[in-house]
Amino acid sequence: MGSGKTSVGSVLGRRWDVALRDTDEDVEDTAGTTIADIFLHRGEEEFRRLEHEAVERALVEHDGILALGGGAVLHEDTQAELAAYARGGGIVTFLDVSIEYAAPRVGLGEARPLLMGDPYQRWRDIMDARRPVYEAVSTMRTLTDGMTPQEVAREIERRLRVAARDKARAQQAARGHAHGHGHGH
C-alpha cells in the first residue's frame, strides 16, 4: 500500500507501449462493487478468493504490466504462479516503501478495510507479515521512498538493463567454457 504500483506501472506502460492491468480493478469489475464493500459485506476470505482468480486470469491473459494488490501474494497458489512466471523469465518487482512515505500516498484515514483502528500500527503489522513473502516472490526489489514514479520507472529500467547485460555475459562465458573442454587445454 502506497508504494506507487499503479503510478509506476502507468509510467512504464507508456514508456514500453504496453497496457497496465490492475488486479484490484479486475476484482471490482468482477464483483460489481468496491473492494471496501466486498470486505464489509462478503469478508476478507471472499475478497482473497476473487483476488487470486483475478491474478491467475491476468497472468494468462495479459501481456503487459500487471499491478497486484498488496495482499495478492499471500495466497499460496499465487505465490506458486508468480514463481513459475519468474522461472519463465518474467520479472516480479517488489516496490518497497516505508510508512513515512506510504502514509501520505495511502491516506491512512480513508476507506482501507485492513487499516481500521490504528492505521499506522496496522500498516506496520501488515508490512511485517508480508515483507518476507514479497521478498520471496520478487525477482527485483526497488525502494520507492522519496522518488517520483518516473524516477522509480527509470531505476527499474536501469536494473533490467544491468540484469540483461549480466545474463548475456554469463551465457557468453558458459559458451566459451563449453568450447574450451576436450581440446587438451
mmCIF file of C-alpha atoms in Angstrom:
data_model
loop_
_atom_site.group_PDB
_atom_site.id
_atom_site.type_symbol
_atom_site.label_atom_id
_atom_site.label_comp_id
_atom_site.label_asym_id
_atom_site.label_seq_id
_atom_site.Cartn_x
_atom_site.Cartn_y
_atom_site.Cartn_z
ATOM 1 C CA MET A 1 0.000 0.000 0.000
ATOM 2 C CA GLY A 2 1.350 3.362 -1.034
ATOM 3 C CA SER A 3 4.377 2.070 -2.924
ATOM 4 C CA GLY A 4 3.256 3.545 -6.237
ATOM 5 C CA LYS A 5 2.261 0.334 -8.068
ATOM 6 C CA THR A 6 -0.310 1.991 -10.295
ATOM 7 C CA SER A 7 1.668 5.189 -10.892
ATOM 8 C CA VAL A 8 4.923 3.388 -11.695
ATOM 9 C CA GLY A 9 3.087 0.791 -13.782
ATOM 10 C CA SER A 10 1.427 3.579 -15.788
ATOM 11 C CA VAL A 11 4.773 5.283 -16.459
ATOM 12 C CA LEU A 12 6.400 2.001 -17.551
ATOM 13 C CA GLY A 13 3.385 1.121 -19.684
ATOM 14 C CA ARG A 14 3.661 4.403 -21.557
ATOM 15 C CA ARG A 15 7.432 4.079 -21.945
ATOM 16 C CA TRP A 16 7.210 0.481 -23.191
ATOM 17 C CA ASP A 17 3.956 0.932 -25.133
ATOM 18 C CA VAL A 18 2.194 -1.857 -23.239
ATOM 19 C CA ALA A 19 -1.009 -1.900 -21.211
ATOM 20 C CA LEU A 20 -1.162 -1.737 -17.426
ATOM 21 C CA ARG A 21 -3.640 -4.090 -15.777
ATOM 22 C CA ASP A 22 -4.511 -3.738 -12.092
ATOM 23 C CA THR A 23 -5.930 -6.823 -10.386
ATOM 24 C CA ASP A 24 -7.732 -4.668 -7.790
ATOM 25 C CA GLU A 25 -9.729 -3.149 -10.666
ATOM 26 C CA ASP A 26 -10.355 -6.636 -12.060
ATOM 27 C CA VAL A 27 -11.775 -7.744 -8.688
ATOM 28 C CA GLU A 28 -14.071 -4.726 -8.524
ATOM 29 C CA ASP A 29 -15.236 -5.298 -12.110
ATOM 30 C CA THR A 30 -15.953 -8.982 -11.441
ATOM 31 C CA ALA A 31 -17.746 -8.297 -8.150
ATOM 32 C CA GLY A 32 -19.576 -5.232 -9.434
ATOM 33 C CA THR A 33 -18.639 -3.278 -6.313
ATOM 34 C CA THR A 34 -15.699 -1.761 -4.444
ATOM 35 C CA ILE A 35 -13.051 -3.680 -2.530
ATOM 36 C CA ALA A 36 -14.168 -1.957 0.691
ATOM 37 C CA ASP A 37 -17.719 -3.173 0.050
ATOM 38 C CA ILE A 38 -16.516 -6.735 -0.631
ATOM 39 C CA PHE A 39 -14.654 -6.744 2.709
ATOM 40 C CA LEU A 40 -17.648 -5.296 4.551
ATOM 41 C CA HIS A 41 -20.402 -7.499 3.079
ATOM 42 C CA ARG A 42 -18.618 -10.656 1.928
ATOM 43 C CA GLY A 43 -15.497 -10.778 4.095
ATOM 44 C CA GLU A 44 -11.767 -10.907 3.504
ATOM 45 C CA GLU A 45 -11.799 -14.614 2.580
ATOM 46 C CA GLU A 46 -14.156 -13.964 -0.357
ATOM 47 C CA PHE A 47 -12.073 -10.965 -1.428
ATOM 48 C CA ARG A 48 -8.880 -13.079 -1.375
ATOM 49 C CA ARG A 49 -10.595 -15.751 -3.479
ATOM 50 C CA LEU A 50 -11.669 -13.169 -6.068
ATOM 51 C CA GLU A 51 -8.217 -11.589 -5.948
ATOM 52 C CA HIS A 52 -6.479 -14.914 -6.603
ATOM 53 C CA GLU A 53 -8.773 -15.631 -9.544
ATOM 54 C CA ALA A 54 -8.027 -12.163 -10.947
ATOM 55 C CA VAL A 55 -4.263 -12.696 -10.690
ATOM 56 C CA GLU A 56 -4.498 -16.187 -12.174
ATOM 57 C CA ARG A 57 -6.527 -14.874 -15.156
ATOM 58 C CA ALA A 58 -4.258 -11.866 -15.664
ATOM 59 C CA LEU A 59 -1.057 -13.945 -15.688
ATOM 60 C CA VAL A 60 -2.536 -15.994 -18.534
ATOM 61 C CA GLU A 61 -4.352 -13.279 -20.487
ATOM 62 C CA HIS A 62 -2.270 -10.136 -20.057
ATOM 63 C CA ASP A 63 0.918 -9.390 -21.939
ATOM 64 C CA GLY A 64 1.997 -6.149 -20.327
ATOM 65 C CA ILE A 65 2.482 -4.702 -16.873
ATOM 66 C CA LEU A 66 0.443 -6.221 -14.090
ATOM 67 C CA ALA A 67 -0.116 -4.412 -10.769
ATOM 68 C CA LEU A 68 -1.127 -6.770 -7.980
ATOM 69 C CA GLY A 69 -2.988 -5.735 -4.871
ATOM 70 C CA GLY A 70 -0.767 -5.718 -1.791
ATOM 71 C CA GLY A 71 -2.243 -8.898 -0.327
ATOM 72 C CA ALA A 72 -2.440 -10.899 -3.553
ATOM 73 C CA VAL A 73 0.855 -12.668 -2.922
ATOM 74 C CA LEU A 74 -0.382 -14.078 0.396
ATOM 75 C CA HIS A 75 -2.326 -16.779 -1.469
ATOM 76 C CA GLU A 76 -0.086 -19.865 -1.804
ATOM 77 C CA ASP A 77 -1.315 -20.616 -5.330
ATOM 78 C CA THR A 78 -0.500 -17.051 -6.372
ATOM 79 C CA GLN A 79 2.989 -17.464 -4.928
ATOM 80 C CA ALA A 80 3.439 -20.647 -6.981
ATOM 81 C CA GLU A 81 2.126 -18.965 -10.143
ATOM 82 C CA LEU A 82 4.467 -15.998 -9.681
ATOM 83 C CA ALA A 83 7.393 -18.374 -9.111
ATOM 84 C CA ALA A 84 6.536 -20.177 -12.367
ATOM 85 C CA TYR A 85 6.233 -16.821 -14.130
ATOM 86 C CA ALA A 86 9.684 -15.802 -12.852
ATOM 87 C CA ARG A 87 11.209 -19.170 -13.860
ATOM 88 C CA GLY A 88 9.879 -18.496 -17.350
ATOM 89 C CA GLY A 89 11.796 -15.216 -17.465
ATOM 90 C CA GLY A 90 9.142 -12.889 -16.026
ATOM 91 C CA ILE A 91 10.137 -10.045 -13.734
ATOM 92 C CA VAL A 92 8.305 -9.674 -10.416
ATOM 93 C CA THR A 93 9.127 -6.323 -8.831
ATOM 94 C CA PHE A 94 8.575 -5.558 -5.152
ATOM 95 C CA LEU A 95 8.068 -1.799 -4.836
ATOM 96 C CA ASP A 96 9.132 -1.249 -1.249
ATOM 97 C CA VAL A 97 8.126 1.826 0.746
ATOM 98 C CA SER A 98 8.485 2.991 4.342
ATOM 99 C CA ILE A 99 5.472 4.178 6.331
ATOM 100 C CA GLU A 100 6.795 7.741 6.271
ATOM 101 C CA TYR A 101 6.381 7.809 2.504
ATOM 102 C CA ALA A 102 3.366 5.493 2.284
ATOM 103 C CA ALA A 103 1.188 7.392 4.773
ATOM 104 C CA PRO A 104 0.549 10.487 2.640
ATOM 105 C CA ARG A 105 0.061 8.367 -0.504
ATOM 106 C CA VAL A 106 -2.320 5.916 1.128
ATOM 107 C CA GLY A 107 -4.327 8.457 3.099
ATOM 108 C CA LEU A 108 -4.316 6.429 6.287
ATOM 109 C CA GLY A 109 -7.692 7.802 7.327
ATOM 110 C CA GLU A 110 -9.511 6.718 4.168
ATOM 111 C CA ALA A 111 -11.616 3.651 3.367
ATOM 112 C CA ARG A 112 -8.999 0.929 3.620
ATOM 113 C CA PRO A 113 -10.567 -2.069 5.340
ATOM 114 C CA LEU A 114 -7.287 -3.553 6.526
ATOM 115 C CA LEU A 115 -6.244 -0.317 8.237
ATOM 116 C CA MET A 116 -9.199 0.107 10.605
ATOM 117 C CA GLY A 117 -8.293 1.031 14.171
ATOM 118 C CA ASP A 118 -4.777 2.488 14.428
ATOM 119 C CA PRO A 119 -3.881 2.742 10.721
ATOM 120 C CA TYR A 120 -0.189 3.380 11.316
ATOM 121 C CA GLN A 121 0.219 0.335 13.557
ATOM 122 C CA ARG A 122 -1.949 -1.804 11.254
ATOM 123 C CA TRP A 123 0.209 -0.765 8.260
ATOM 124 C CA ARG A 124 3.382 -1.716 10.170
ATOM 125 C CA ASP A 125 1.864 -5.059 11.229
ATOM 126 C CA ILE A 126 0.748 -5.826 7.679
ATOM 127 C CA MET A 127 4.166 -4.960 6.225
ATOM 128 C CA ASP A 128 5.974 -7.014 8.888
ATOM 129 C CA ALA A 129 3.822 -10.001 7.946
ATOM 130 C CA ARG A 130 4.002 -9.500 4.176
ATOM 131 C CA ARG A 131 7.625 -8.416 3.683
ATOM 132 C CA PRO A 132 9.090 -11.971 3.753
ATOM 133 C CA VAL A 133 6.528 -13.074 1.146
ATOM 134 C CA TYR A 134 7.178 -10.023 -1.045
ATOM 135 C CA GLU A 135 10.903 -10.716 -0.885
ATOM 136 C CA ALA A 136 10.418 -14.419 -1.626
ATOM 137 C CA VAL A 137 8.228 -13.939 -4.716
ATOM 138 C CA SER A 138 10.047 -10.975 -6.232
ATOM 139 C CA THR A 139 12.938 -11.057 -8.656
ATOM 140 C CA MET A 140 13.695 -7.367 -8.028
ATOM 141 C CA ARG A 141 13.176 -5.022 -5.051
ATOM 142 C CA THR A 142 13.052 -1.272 -5.577
ATOM 143 C CA LEU A 143 12.782 1.189 -2.693
ATOM 144 C CA THR A 144 10.435 3.999 -3.764
ATOM 145 C CA ASP A 145 10.950 6.362 -0.794
ATOM 146 C CA GLY A 146 11.367 9.951 -1.957
ATOM 147 C CA MET A 147 11.198 9.001 -5.635
ATOM 148 C CA THR A 148 8.699 10.103 -8.262
ATOM 149 C CA PRO A 149 7.023 7.388 -10.354
ATOM 150 C CA GLN A 150 9.245 8.483 -13.271
ATOM 151 C CA GLU A 151 12.388 8.036 -11.156
ATOM 152 C CA VAL A 152 11.241 4.593 -9.982
ATOM 153 C CA ALA A 153 10.499 3.605 -13.591
ATOM 154 C CA ARG A 154 13.972 4.731 -14.700
ATOM 155 C CA GLU A 155 15.567 2.768 -11.841
ATOM 156 C CA ILE A 156 13.647 -0.376 -12.822
ATOM 157 C CA GLU A 157 14.711 0.064 -16.441
ATOM 158 C CA ARG A 158 18.345 0.579 -15.396
ATOM 159 C CA ARG A 159 18.285 -2.582 -13.298
ATOM 160 C CA LEU A 160 16.664 -4.567 -16.112
ATOM 161 C CA ARG A 161 19.438 -3.429 -18.495
ATOM 162 C CA VAL A 162 22.118 -4.444 -15.982
ATOM 163 C CA ALA A 163 20.445 -7.840 -15.444
ATOM 164 C CA ALA A 164 20.192 -8.429 -19.212
ATOM 165 C CA ARG A 165 23.845 -7.469 -19.688
ATOM 166 C CA ASP A 166 24.955 -9.753 -16.833
ATOM 167 C CA LYS A 167 22.879 -12.628 -18.241
ATOM 168 C CA ALA A 168 24.383 -12.151 -21.696
ATOM 169 C CA ARG A 169 27.908 -12.136 -20.237
ATOM 170 C CA ALA A 170 27.198 -15.298 -18.227
ATOM 171 C CA GLN A 171 25.844 -17.050 -21.327
ATOM 172 C CA GLN A 172 28.864 -15.951 -23.334
ATOM 173 C CA ALA A 173 31.212 -17.192 -20.614
ATOM 174 C CA ALA A 174 29.373 -20.528 -20.447
ATOM 175 C CA ARG A 175 29.657 -20.951 -24.234
ATOM 176 C CA GLY A 176 33.339 -20.098 -24.114
ATOM 177 C CA HIS A 177 33.893 -22.536 -21.236
ATOM 178 C CA ALA A 178 31.987 -25.282 -23.071
ATOM 179 C CA HIS A 179 34.093 -24.795 -26.201
ATOM 180 C CA GLY A 180 37.312 -24.945 -24.181
ATOM 181 C CA HIS A 181 36.766 -28.513 -22.900
ATOM 182 C CA GLY A 182 38.010 -31.552 -24.771
ATOM 183 C CA HIS A 183 40.745 -29.776 -26.704
ATOM 184 C CA GLY A 184 43.614 -30.838 -24.497
ATOM 185 C CA HIS A 185 43.993 -27.442 -22.824
#
